[in-house]
Amino acid sequence: MMILLKASTTRAEAGMRTLSTTEQRWAPAGFLVFMLATALAMIVTYPLALHFGDEIYGTPGDATGAVSQFWWWGYALAHGQPIFDNALQGVPLGSGWSELPFVVLPVLVFTPLSAMIGPIASYNILVLSGFPLTAWAVYLLGRRLRLPAVSAAFAGLAFAFSPYHVEKAQGHAYQTHLEFAALTLFFLVAWRDSKDWKRLVAAGAMLGLQFWMDYSLTYVLSIGLVAFAAAHVLIRPREVRWHRWLVSNLAAGALVAATASLFVPVGILFAHRPGSGSYGQTFGGALGNVVRNLNELVVYSARLREYLEPWHSNPLLPGAIRDWEQAHLHGSNFTESSLFLGYTVILMAGLGVLVRGALFHKISALFMMAAGLAMAEPPTVHVLGHDVHAPSFYAFQFITFFRVYARFAVLVMLGSVLLAGLAMSRLEGSLGSGRRRFLLAIPFVLLAVEFNNQPPSHVTRLLPAPAAYVWLRDQPQGILLEYPANSGSPQDQEIEIRQYELYQMIHLHPTFLNEITGSGPVADAAAQLEPYYRSGVVGQIRGYGIRYVFVHRADYTRAGWDLPQSVDGMTLVKSLGGIDIWLVNSGP
């Protein structure tokens, strides 16, 4: 028995040495993929690299909201203020930050970074790093699935520069970091190859880091892991009996889950933050009050045609097709609905299914694609004249706060590029090592044409700040209220208020409005302050201690309000850059 155990241990150690040596050989090519993806990210986001501290990739809204959060984290760290509650926002009624679900990694990484290099540059690092890290991680996953270097690089680049990933970079920057999802799968495949429990611990750690990076994509990844596990169990090594194989997989799953669970308490602490809320309600309590409905799931789910629709941002796309896509967004937006896989990827993925061998590679990719397709569907679909409930209908009964099921399309994209890499590997093998290998560039070029979205560029210039905020910076401290305060569509309000918050980093005055635009005491109070020239409003404004009032002229007229030049109880100081600056008079 001891002899057999020693022999088994020796074989395992030899296998691990071979595995480690193999992974070391991947390092140079992996570095090249990382650097190539970095260069491509500079091209995709051009001219961001030339204005790294002044511009951001994307448009006002979620992106500028993130920059304002980064600013407060860095400012709070440098000035001894509470990081989790913006004391200069929502004054005097409260910031509402208790309702914002902060995640661990962004806070830990970008708080000190924002304090050192500023929030705009920090945010740009977040966005740009998502491309090379994701491409590199998917490359490693492809290599672990025995793809040669060029084929694995194709899979990684196709995934990292897909329209959906690029659209996310323009608004939902945290969700561009899919490296942890790919690395979770990488270590699980490595465990399949080596049976080393350390690989399972590493996989659990990657899953935990994904939880620390973005909560919604952790939900997506968990479904992907179920599909991957099903493929792993199904493709059983011939020499292993079913009973032993099932026990081994159950033990492996338990170890991964146990490791990932170690990350949960800290994640909950950052999201829940007991005692931090200036509204007297922590995120945990607010989460219980989130009311979604099935109509939202219908809006923010995927349609099968969206995997085939050319990217609306591609300048080669005819205007008629672009208009058709805009008209068929079903209430959603292009950030969530740009699911185009690429015709090159689709064709090659189809060929990858036909490749002989690589059974586990194919089955695991297909299972993940099937899971993603099913979960991304609307809650009710019509099949042969009958209404059929999709998985999201049943998941909604338990997870009521999650509404964007289109994000499960990430699993479809990952599975498709891995299958495409399999077809690429067969092409790579058939071309040999001669000049014909240059033909391998053709799929890369075709994909670059399909995934191109320039011109125009997609950057927003944030600095220099509007002149009104520069003027305010040099004035005595006082609370600022900006208009529109509660007018227009909810989407307009969200963008406008996040723009107001963004420039707090310039003027450094407390502001009346806050990040939470749709609910809470600030939103309720703001609704009573429109328009600012209505009788009695100035008295309310004065009662809140507000000293300065900014009126954004274009936004205010678009909301349907007038722009009087005289208001009892306020003095019009000047107009700068389309902003009327009012001073609230003291006294009754």
mmCIF file of C-alpha atoms in Angstrom, residues 81-450:
data_model
loop_
_atom_site.group_PDB
_atom_site.id
_atom_site.type_symbol
_atom_site.label_atom_id
_atom_site.label_comp_id
_atom_site.label_asym_id
_atom_site.label_seq_id
_atom_site.Cartn_x
_atom_site.Cartn_y
_atom_site.Cartn_z
ATOM 1 C CA GLN A 81 -13.398 62.181 5.836
ATOM 2 C CA PRO A 82 -15.588 59.038 5.786
ATOM 3 C CA ILE A 83 -14.988 57.210 2.518
ATOM 4 C CA PHE A 84 -18.409 55.559 2.472
ATOM 5 C CA ASP A 85 -20.506 58.690 3.042
ATOM 6 C CA ASN A 86 -19.964 61.859 1.008
ATOM 7 C CA ALA A 87 -20.311 64.528 3.665
ATOM 8 C CA LEU A 88 -20.351 67.302 1.019
ATOM 9 C CA GLN A 89 -23.266 65.837 -0.932
ATOM 10 C CA GLY A 90 -26.988 66.090 -0.223
ATOM 11 C CA VAL A 91 -26.429 68.764 2.428
ATOM 12 C CA PRO A 92 -28.286 69.074 4.770
ATOM 13 C CA LEU A 93 -30.609 66.099 4.119
ATOM 14 C CA GLY A 94 -28.031 63.368 3.474
ATOM 15 C CA SER A 95 -25.873 61.939 0.739
ATOM 16 C CA GLY A 96 -27.869 58.747 0.221
ATOM 17 C CA TRP A 97 -24.629 56.819 -0.224
ATOM 18 C CA SER A 98 -25.995 54.093 2.029
ATOM 19 C CA GLU A 99 -28.048 53.013 -0.973
ATOM 20 C CA LEU A 100 -25.027 52.667 -3.262
ATOM 21 C CA PRO A 101 -23.664 49.094 -3.420
ATOM 22 C CA PHE A 102 -19.909 49.613 -3.262
ATOM 23 C CA VAL A 103 -17.685 46.683 -4.172
ATOM 24 C CA VAL A 104 -14.418 45.813 -2.516
ATOM 25 C CA LEU A 105 -11.713 45.898 -5.186
ATOM 26 C CA PRO A 106 -12.546 49.319 -6.682
ATOM 27 C CA VAL A 107 -12.574 50.874 -3.212
ATOM 28 C CA LEU A 108 -9.299 49.236 -2.159
ATOM 29 C CA VAL A 109 -7.461 49.954 -5.407
ATOM 30 C CA PHE A 110 -8.814 53.287 -6.594
ATOM 31 C CA THR A 111 -9.151 55.144 -3.301
ATOM 32 C CA PRO A 112 -5.369 55.538 -2.826
ATOM 33 C CA LEU A 113 -4.840 55.818 -6.580
ATOM 34 C CA SER A 114 -7.331 58.690 -6.857
ATOM 35 C CA ALA A 115 -5.640 60.437 -3.961
ATOM 36 C CA MET A 116 -2.288 60.156 -5.763
ATOM 37 C CA ILE A 117 -3.051 60.803 -9.460
ATOM 38 C CA GLY A 118 -6.622 62.119 -9.474
ATOM 39 C CA PRO A 119 -10.022 60.565 -10.180
ATOM 40 C CA ILE A 120 -10.089 60.995 -13.961
ATOM 41 C CA ALA A 121 -6.759 59.256 -14.544
ATOM 42 C CA SER A 122 -7.732 56.557 -12.034
ATOM 43 C CA TYR A 123 -11.002 55.916 -13.838
ATOM 44 C CA ASN A 124 -9.192 55.697 -17.163
ATOM 45 C CA ILE A 125 -6.833 53.093 -15.717
ATOM 46 C CA LEU A 126 -9.885 51.085 -14.652
ATOM 47 C CA VAL A 127 -11.320 51.229 -18.168
ATOM 48 C CA LEU A 128 -8.142 50.612 -20.145
ATOM 49 C CA SER A 129 -6.884 47.777 -17.944
ATOM 50 C CA GLY A 130 -10.082 45.814 -18.576
ATOM 51 C CA PHE A 131 -9.045 45.132 -22.177
ATOM 52 C CA PRO A 132 -5.567 43.601 -21.741
ATOM 53 C CA LEU A 133 -6.407 41.761 -18.523
ATOM 54 C CA THR A 134 -9.509 40.166 -20.034
ATOM 55 C CA ALA A 135 -7.720 39.277 -23.288
ATOM 56 C CA TRP A 136 -4.794 37.778 -21.357
ATOM 57 C CA ALA A 137 -7.043 35.708 -19.056
ATOM 58 C CA VAL A 138 -9.071 34.288 -21.961
ATOM 59 C CA TYR A 139 -5.797 33.569 -23.769
ATOM 60 C CA LEU A 140 -4.635 31.541 -20.750
ATOM 61 C CA LEU A 141 -7.953 29.698 -20.672
ATOM 62 C CA GLY A 142 -7.556 28.854 -24.349
ATOM 63 C CA ARG A 143 -4.033 27.600 -23.760
ATOM 64 C CA ARG A 144 -5.205 25.450 -20.865
ATOM 65 C CA LEU A 145 -7.792 23.991 -23.258
ATOM 66 C CA ARG A 146 -4.820 23.085 -25.480
ATOM 67 C CA LEU A 147 -5.190 25.796 -28.098
ATOM 68 C CA PRO A 148 -1.925 26.912 -29.730
ATOM 69 C CA ALA A 149 -0.740 30.449 -29.060
ATOM 70 C CA VAL A 150 -2.185 32.218 -32.110
ATOM 71 C CA SER A 151 -5.576 30.550 -31.722
ATOM 72 C CA ALA A 152 -5.745 31.339 -28.009
ATOM 73 C CA ALA A 153 -4.751 34.934 -28.778
ATOM 74 C CA PHE A 154 -7.576 35.159 -31.313
ATOM 75 C CA ALA A 155 -10.069 33.961 -28.697
ATOM 76 C CA GLY A 156 -8.777 36.428 -26.117
ATOM 77 C CA LEU A 157 -8.774 39.441 -28.424
ATOM 78 C CA ALA A 158 -12.148 38.562 -29.970
ATOM 79 C CA PHE A 159 -13.690 38.429 -26.496
ATOM 80 C CA ALA A 160 -12.006 41.542 -25.078
ATOM 81 C CA PHE A 161 -12.830 43.736 -28.090
ATOM 82 C CA SER A 162 -16.338 42.459 -28.758
ATOM 83 C CA PRO A 163 -18.959 45.220 -29.136
ATOM 84 C CA TYR A 164 -20.546 44.331 -25.801
ATOM 85 C CA HIS A 165 -17.245 44.657 -23.935
ATOM 86 C CA VAL A 166 -16.409 47.954 -25.659
ATOM 87 C CA GLU A 167 -19.884 49.323 -24.912
ATOM 88 C CA LYS A 168 -19.443 48.378 -21.256
ATOM 89 C CA ALA A 169 -16.169 50.285 -21.202
ATOM 90 C CA GLN A 170 -18.125 53.420 -22.117
ATOM 91 C CA GLY A 171 -20.391 53.262 -19.078
ATOM 92 C CA HIS A 172 -20.127 50.210 -16.810
ATOM 93 C CA ALA A 173 -16.381 50.080 -16.313
ATOM 94 C CA TYR A 174 -16.404 47.500 -13.503
ATOM 95 C CA GLN A 175 -18.032 45.015 -15.868
ATOM 96 C CA THR A 176 -15.148 45.237 -18.332
ATOM 97 C CA HIS A 177 -13.017 43.267 -15.872
ATOM 98 C CA LEU A 178 -13.875 39.725 -16.860
ATOM 99 C CA GLU A 179 -10.420 38.357 -16.155
ATOM 100 C CA PHE A 180 -11.532 36.807 -12.875
ATOM 101 C CA ALA A 181 -14.319 34.878 -14.608
ATOM 102 C CA ALA A 182 -11.905 33.504 -17.223
ATOM 103 C CA LEU A 183 -9.272 32.690 -14.602
ATOM 104 C CA THR A 184 -11.834 30.810 -12.511
ATOM 105 C CA LEU A 185 -12.429 28.520 -15.485
ATOM 106 C CA PHE A 186 -8.685 28.366 -16.181
ATOM 107 C CA PHE A 187 -7.914 26.947 -12.750
ATOM 108 C CA LEU A 188 -10.811 24.508 -12.954
ATOM 109 C CA VAL A 189 -9.450 23.139 -16.237
ATOM 110 C CA ALA A 190 -5.994 23.045 -14.671
ATOM 111 C CA TRP A 191 -7.431 20.950 -11.822
ATOM 112 C CA ARG A 192 -8.983 18.597 -14.366
ATOM 113 C CA ASP A 193 -5.526 18.152 -15.875
ATOM 114 C CA SER A 194 -3.559 17.818 -12.636
ATOM 115 C CA LYS A 195 -6.014 16.897 -9.859
ATOM 116 C CA ASP A 196 -4.070 19.270 -7.621
ATOM 117 C CA TRP A 197 -6.320 20.748 -4.910
ATOM 118 C CA LYS A 198 -4.343 23.995 -4.979
ATOM 119 C CA ARG A 199 -5.904 24.702 -8.366
ATOM 120 C CA LEU A 200 -9.343 24.483 -6.790
ATOM 121 C CA VAL A 201 -8.351 26.942 -4.089
ATOM 122 C CA ALA A 202 -7.103 29.293 -6.807
ATOM 123 C CA ALA A 203 -10.385 28.895 -8.708
ATOM 124 C CA GLY A 204 -12.333 29.738 -5.549
ATOM 125 C CA ALA A 205 -10.136 32.778 -4.989
ATOM 126 C CA MET A 206 -10.817 34.013 -8.533
ATOM 127 C CA LEU A 207 -14.548 33.557 -7.973
ATOM 128 C CA GLY A 208 -14.233 35.514 -4.744
ATOM 129 C CA LEU A 209 -12.349 38.307 -6.500
ATOM 130 C CA GLN A 210 -15.082 38.435 -9.135
ATOM 131 C CA PHE A 211 -17.552 38.938 -6.280
ATOM 132 C CA TRP A 212 -15.337 41.738 -5.019
ATOM 133 C CA MET A 213 -15.333 43.317 -8.492
ATOM 134 C CA ASP A 214 -18.977 43.200 -9.607
ATOM 135 C CA TYR A 215 -21.994 41.567 -8.009
ATOM 136 C CA SER A 216 -24.111 41.109 -11.136
ATOM 137 C CA LEU A 217 -21.374 39.392 -13.135
ATOM 138 C CA THR A 218 -20.793 37.062 -10.190
ATOM 139 C CA TYR A 219 -24.368 35.901 -10.687
ATOM 140 C CA VAL A 220 -23.641 35.403 -14.394
ATOM 141 C CA LEU A 221 -20.434 33.509 -13.636
ATOM 142 C CA SER A 222 -22.188 31.241 -11.141
ATOM 143 C CA ILE A 223 -24.542 30.025 -13.880
ATOM 144 C CA GLY A 224 -21.579 29.579 -16.193
ATOM 145 C CA LEU A 225 -19.854 27.469 -13.555
ATOM 146 C CA VAL A 226 -22.913 25.238 -13.241
ATOM 147 C CA ALA A 227 -22.854 24.666 -16.995
ATOM 148 C CA PHE A 228 -19.099 24.088 -16.937
ATOM 149 C CA ALA A 229 -19.441 21.614 -14.049
ATOM 150 C CA ALA A 230 -22.125 19.704 -15.948
ATOM 151 C CA ALA A 231 -19.774 19.359 -18.923
ATOM 152 C CA HIS A 232 -16.944 18.317 -16.629
ATOM 153 C CA VAL A 233 -19.017 15.582 -15.012
ATOM 154 C CA LEU A 234 -20.365 14.369 -18.341
ATOM 155 C CA ILE A 235 -16.942 14.016 -19.979
ATOM 156 C CA ARG A 236 -15.571 11.408 -17.585
ATOM 157 C CA PRO A 237 -12.117 9.859 -18.030
ATOM 158 C CA ARG A 238 -12.549 6.243 -19.075
ATOM 159 C CA GLU A 239 -10.311 4.908 -16.330
ATOM 160 C CA VAL A 240 -12.350 6.527 -13.533
ATOM 161 C CA ARG A 241 -15.575 4.954 -12.293
ATOM 162 C CA TRP A 242 -18.747 7.046 -12.123
ATOM 163 C CA HIS A 243 -19.081 6.838 -8.346
ATOM 164 C CA ARG A 244 -15.523 7.970 -7.742
ATOM 165 C CA TRP A 245 -15.852 10.643 -10.442
ATOM 166 C CA LEU A 246 -18.998 12.124 -8.878
ATOM 167 C CA VAL A 247 -17.526 12.109 -5.388
ATOM 168 C CA SER A 248 -14.390 13.808 -6.711
ATOM 169 C CA ASN A 249 -16.423 16.529 -8.438
ATOM 170 C CA LEU A 250 -18.623 17.131 -5.406
ATOM 171 C CA ALA A 251 -15.568 17.499 -3.202
ATOM 172 C CA ALA A 252 -13.994 19.857 -5.756
ATOM 173 C CA GLY A 253 -17.121 21.998 -5.890
ATOM 174 C CA ALA A 254 -17.267 22.146 -2.109
ATOM 175 C CA LEU A 255 -13.649 23.318 -1.900
ATOM 176 C CA VAL A 256 -14.189 26.014 -4.554
ATOM 177 C CA ALA A 257 -17.337 27.216 -2.797
ATOM 178 C CA ALA A 258 -15.649 27.191 0.611
ATOM 179 C CA THR A 259 -12.745 29.261 -0.691
ATOM 180 C CA ALA A 260 -15.030 31.751 -2.439
ATOM 181 C CA SER A 261 -17.163 32.073 0.695
ATOM 182 C CA LEU A 262 -14.188 33.550 2.534
ATOM 183 C CA PHE A 263 -14.602 36.659 0.372
ATOM 184 C CA VAL A 264 -18.302 37.070 1.131
ATOM 185 C CA PRO A 265 -18.195 38.736 4.598
ATOM 186 C CA VAL A 266 -15.965 41.574 3.409
ATOM 187 C CA GLY A 267 -18.085 41.992 0.284
ATOM 188 C CA ILE A 268 -21.258 42.221 2.342
ATOM 189 C CA LEU A 269 -19.591 44.681 4.708
ATOM 190 C CA PHE A 270 -18.719 47.002 1.817
ATOM 191 C CA ALA A 271 -22.225 46.757 0.364
ATOM 192 C CA HIS A 272 -24.139 46.841 3.648
ATOM 193 C CA ARG A 273 -21.977 49.309 5.610
ATOM 194 C CA PRO A 274 -24.027 49.289 8.848
ATOM 195 C CA GLY A 275 -24.228 52.708 10.415
ATOM 196 C CA SER A 276 -22.822 54.551 7.403
ATOM 197 C CA GLY A 277 -26.062 55.752 5.883
ATOM 198 C CA SER A 278 -27.039 59.365 6.356
ATOM 199 C CA TYR A 279 -30.610 58.415 5.498
ATOM 200 C CA GLY A 280 -30.709 56.065 8.469
ATOM 201 C CA GLN A 281 -31.062 53.073 6.144
ATOM 202 C CA THR A 282 -28.213 50.849 5.058
ATOM 203 C CA PHE A 283 -27.902 49.254 1.641
ATOM 204 C CA GLY A 284 -29.151 45.967 3.019
ATOM 205 C CA GLY A 285 -32.411 47.595 4.046
ATOM 206 C CA ALA A 286 -32.709 49.486 0.776
ATOM 207 C CA LEU A 287 -32.125 46.291 -1.179
ATOM 208 C CA GLY A 288 -35.090 44.670 0.483
ATOM 209 C CA ASN A 289 -37.262 47.525 -0.758
ATOM 210 C CA VAL A 290 -36.149 47.279 -4.405
ATOM 211 C CA VAL A 291 -39.213 46.504 -6.463
ATOM 212 C CA ARG A 292 -38.621 45.098 -9.931
ATOM 213 C CA ASN A 293 -41.268 43.716 -12.209
ATOM 214 C CA LEU A 294 -41.349 41.321 -15.105
ATOM 215 C CA ASN A 295 -41.703 44.206 -17.547
ATOM 216 C CA GLU A 296 -38.183 45.338 -16.651
ATOM 217 C CA LEU A 297 -36.919 41.832 -17.341
ATOM 218 C CA VAL A 298 -38.595 41.956 -20.746
ATOM 219 C CA VAL A 299 -36.884 45.261 -21.534
ATOM 220 C CA TYR A 300 -33.407 44.277 -20.330
ATOM 221 C CA SER A 301 -33.252 40.763 -21.767
ATOM 222 C CA ALA A 302 -31.697 39.614 -25.031
ATOM 223 C CA ARG A 303 -33.256 38.839 -28.380
ATOM 224 C CA LEU A 304 -31.728 36.138 -30.548
ATOM 225 C CA ARG A 305 -31.412 38.548 -33.474
ATOM 226 C CA GLU A 306 -29.139 40.792 -31.397
ATOM 227 C CA TYR A 307 -26.351 38.210 -31.593
ATOM 228 C CA LEU A 308 -26.498 38.680 -35.381
ATOM 229 C CA GLU A 309 -27.160 42.416 -35.713
ATOM 230 C CA PRO A 310 -24.043 44.347 -36.837
ATOM 231 C CA TRP A 311 -22.749 46.786 -34.274
ATOM 232 C CA HIS A 312 -24.635 50.063 -34.488
ATOM 233 C CA SER A 313 -21.400 52.032 -33.872
ATOM 234 C CA ASN A 314 -19.579 50.596 -36.888
ATOM 235 C CA PRO A 315 -19.124 53.474 -39.382
ATOM 236 C CA LEU A 316 -19.478 50.983 -42.267
ATOM 237 C CA LEU A 317 -23.016 50.090 -41.198
ATOM 238 C CA PRO A 318 -25.656 51.574 -43.547
ATOM 239 C CA GLY A 319 -27.789 54.224 -41.906
ATOM 240 C CA ALA A 320 -31.022 52.366 -42.645
ATOM 241 C CA ILE A 321 -29.848 49.336 -40.643
ATOM 242 C CA ARG A 322 -28.659 51.552 -37.809
ATOM 243 C CA ASP A 323 -32.046 53.260 -37.680
ATOM 244 C CA TRP A 324 -33.801 49.883 -37.675
ATOM 245 C CA GLU A 325 -31.693 48.697 -34.742
ATOM 246 C CA GLN A 326 -32.435 51.913 -32.857
ATOM 247 C CA ALA A 327 -36.149 51.441 -33.434
ATOM 248 C CA HIS A 328 -36.045 47.834 -32.185
ATOM 249 C CA LEU A 329 -34.241 48.351 -28.863
ATOM 250 C CA HIS A 330 -37.386 47.180 -27.003
ATOM 251 C CA GLY A 331 -36.892 49.897 -24.376
ATOM 252 C CA SER A 332 -33.311 48.863 -23.606
ATOM 253 C CA ASN A 333 -30.078 50.609 -24.607
ATOM 254 C CA PHE A 334 -27.048 49.756 -26.693
ATOM 255 C CA THR A 335 -24.887 49.302 -23.583
ATOM 256 C CA GLU A 336 -26.905 46.184 -22.772
ATOM 257 C CA SER A 337 -28.081 45.187 -26.263
ATOM 258 C CA SER A 338 -24.889 45.301 -28.366
ATOM 259 C CA LEU A 339 -24.568 41.508 -28.345
ATOM 260 C CA PHE A 340 -23.138 41.052 -31.853
ATOM 261 C CA LEU A 341 -20.840 38.016 -31.882
ATOM 262 C CA GLY A 342 -19.216 38.826 -35.217
ATOM 263 C CA TYR A 343 -19.808 36.850 -38.382
ATOM 264 C CA THR A 344 -16.179 35.724 -38.395
ATOM 265 C CA VAL A 345 -16.565 34.308 -34.875
ATOM 266 C CA ILE A 346 -19.919 32.716 -35.694
ATOM 267 C CA LEU A 347 -18.543 30.984 -38.788
ATOM 268 C CA MET A 348 -15.417 29.789 -37.043
ATOM 269 C CA ALA A 349 -17.365 28.656 -33.962
ATOM 270 C CA GLY A 350 -19.562 26.547 -36.218
ATOM 271 C CA LEU A 351 -16.471 25.009 -37.767
ATOM 272 C CA GLY A 352 -15.029 24.479 -34.296
ATOM 273 C CA VAL A 353 -17.972 22.251 -33.393
ATOM 274 C CA LEU A 354 -17.137 20.066 -36.399
ATOM 275 C CA VAL A 355 -13.485 19.651 -35.461
ATOM 276 C CA ARG A 356 -12.642 16.111 -34.476
ATOM 277 C CA GLY A 357 -11.483 15.517 -30.914
ATOM 278 C CA ALA A 358 -11.297 18.133 -28.129
ATOM 279 C CA LEU A 359 -14.574 16.795 -26.741
ATOM 280 C CA PHE A 360 -14.349 18.475 -23.341
ATOM 281 C CA HIS A 361 -13.395 21.790 -24.979
ATOM 282 C CA LYS A 362 -16.433 21.673 -27.247
ATOM 283 C CA ILE A 363 -18.953 20.407 -24.716
ATOM 284 C CA SER A 364 -17.965 22.904 -22.022
ATOM 285 C CA ALA A 365 -18.149 25.797 -24.519
ATOM 286 C CA LEU A 366 -21.518 24.632 -25.851
ATOM 287 C CA PHE A 367 -22.951 24.139 -22.367
ATOM 288 C CA MET A 368 -21.938 27.647 -21.345
ATOM 289 C CA MET A 369 -23.403 29.059 -24.542
ATOM 290 C CA ALA A 370 -26.663 27.187 -23.966
ATOM 291 C CA ALA A 371 -26.864 28.433 -20.372
ATOM 292 C CA GLY A 372 -26.190 32.009 -21.480
ATOM 293 C CA LEU A 373 -28.746 31.859 -24.279
ATOM 294 C CA ALA A 374 -31.416 30.463 -21.973
ATOM 295 C CA MET A 375 -30.793 32.885 -19.093
ATOM 296 C CA ALA A 376 -30.628 35.949 -21.357
ATOM 297 C CA GLU A 377 -34.041 35.281 -22.884
ATOM 298 C CA PRO A 378 -37.127 37.322 -21.858
ATOM 299 C CA PRO A 379 -39.121 35.786 -18.990
ATOM 300 C CA THR A 380 -41.773 34.532 -21.409
ATOM 301 C CA VAL A 381 -41.065 33.444 -24.979
ATOM 302 C CA HIS A 382 -43.431 32.299 -27.713
ATOM 303 C CA VAL A 383 -42.744 28.816 -29.080
ATOM 304 C CA LEU A 384 -45.022 27.354 -31.761
ATOM 305 C CA GLY A 385 -47.921 29.506 -30.654
ATOM 306 C CA HIS A 386 -47.494 28.782 -26.950
ATOM 307 C CA ASP A 387 -46.096 30.933 -24.137
ATOM 308 C CA VAL A 388 -43.142 29.280 -22.432
ATOM 309 C CA HIS A 389 -41.481 30.612 -19.302
ATOM 310 C CA ALA A 390 -37.714 31.080 -19.626
ATOM 311 C CA PRO A 391 -35.337 30.590 -16.664
ATOM 312 C CA SER A 392 -35.376 34.310 -15.847
ATOM 313 C CA PHE A 393 -39.090 34.024 -15.008
ATOM 314 C CA TYR A 394 -38.348 31.520 -12.261
ATOM 315 C CA ALA A 395 -35.097 33.128 -11.095
ATOM 316 C CA PHE A 396 -36.976 36.399 -10.621
ATOM 317 C CA GLN A 397 -39.109 34.780 -7.942
ATOM 318 C CA PHE A 398 -36.010 34.563 -5.709
ATOM 319 C CA ILE A 399 -33.636 37.249 -6.995
ATOM 320 C CA THR A 400 -35.953 40.208 -7.337
ATOM 321 C CA PHE A 401 -33.359 42.981 -7.521
ATOM 322 C CA PHE A 402 -31.549 41.704 -10.645
ATOM 323 C CA ARG A 403 -33.141 42.825 -13.900
ATOM 324 C CA VAL A 404 -30.565 42.892 -16.732
ATOM 325 C CA TYR A 405 -30.582 39.287 -17.918
ATOM 326 C CA ALA A 406 -28.998 40.324 -21.220
ATOM 327 C CA ARG A 407 -25.684 40.213 -19.315
ATOM 328 C CA PHE A 408 -25.809 36.423 -19.487
ATOM 329 C CA ALA A 409 -24.876 36.861 -23.139
ATOM 330 C CA VAL A 410 -21.297 37.064 -21.835
ATOM 331 C CA LEU A 411 -21.401 33.260 -21.543
ATOM 332 C CA VAL A 412 -22.495 32.996 -25.171
ATOM 333 C CA MET A 413 -19.608 35.214 -26.231
ATOM 334 C CA LEU A 414 -17.037 33.304 -24.200
ATOM 335 C CA GLY A 415 -18.189 29.927 -25.488
ATOM 336 C CA SER A 416 -18.261 31.144 -29.083
ATOM 337 C CA VAL A 417 -14.714 32.549 -29.056
ATOM 338 C CA LEU A 418 -13.389 29.338 -27.492
ATOM 339 C CA LEU A 419 -15.029 27.316 -30.262
ATOM 340 C CA ALA A 420 -13.703 29.762 -32.835
ATOM 341 C CA GLY A 421 -10.232 29.286 -31.356
ATOM 342 C CA LEU A 422 -10.640 25.541 -31.848
ATOM 343 C CA ALA A 423 -11.327 26.027 -35.557
ATOM 344 C CA MET A 424 -8.406 28.465 -35.722
ATOM 345 C CA SER A 425 -6.134 25.828 -34.186
ATOM 346 C CA ARG A 426 -6.942 23.364 -36.945
ATOM 347 C CA LEU A 427 -6.268 26.043 -39.543
ATOM 348 C CA GLU A 428 -3.026 26.890 -37.777
ATOM 349 C CA GLY A 429 -1.972 23.254 -37.848
ATOM 350 C CA SER A 430 -2.789 22.798 -41.528
ATOM 351 C CA LEU A 431 -0.780 25.853 -42.611
ATOM 352 C CA GLY A 432 2.441 24.544 -41.114
ATOM 353 C CA SER A 433 5.382 26.837 -40.410
ATOM 354 C CA GLY A 434 5.965 28.378 -43.835
ATOM 355 C CA ARG A 435 4.835 31.603 -45.406
ATOM 356 C CA ARG A 436 1.272 30.379 -45.539
ATOM 357 C CA ARG A 437 1.014 31.066 -41.804
ATOM 358 C CA PHE A 438 0.471 34.705 -42.731
ATOM 359 C CA LEU A 439 -3.013 33.595 -43.760
ATOM 360 C CA LEU A 440 -3.787 33.345 -40.045
ATOM 361 C CA ALA A 441 -3.972 37.139 -40.063
ATOM 362 C CA ILE A 442 -7.135 37.057 -42.157
ATOM 363 C CA PRO A 443 -9.557 36.237 -39.287
ATOM 364 C CA PHE A 444 -7.952 38.972 -37.170
ATOM 365 C CA VAL A 445 -8.403 41.536 -39.951
ATOM 366 C CA LEU A 446 -11.999 40.514 -40.628
ATOM 367 C CA LEU A 447 -12.810 40.766 -36.957
ATOM 368 C CA ALA A 448 -11.173 44.193 -36.722
ATOM 369 C CA VAL A 449 -13.434 45.411 -39.524
ATOM 370 C CA GLU A 450 -16.548 43.971 -37.871
#
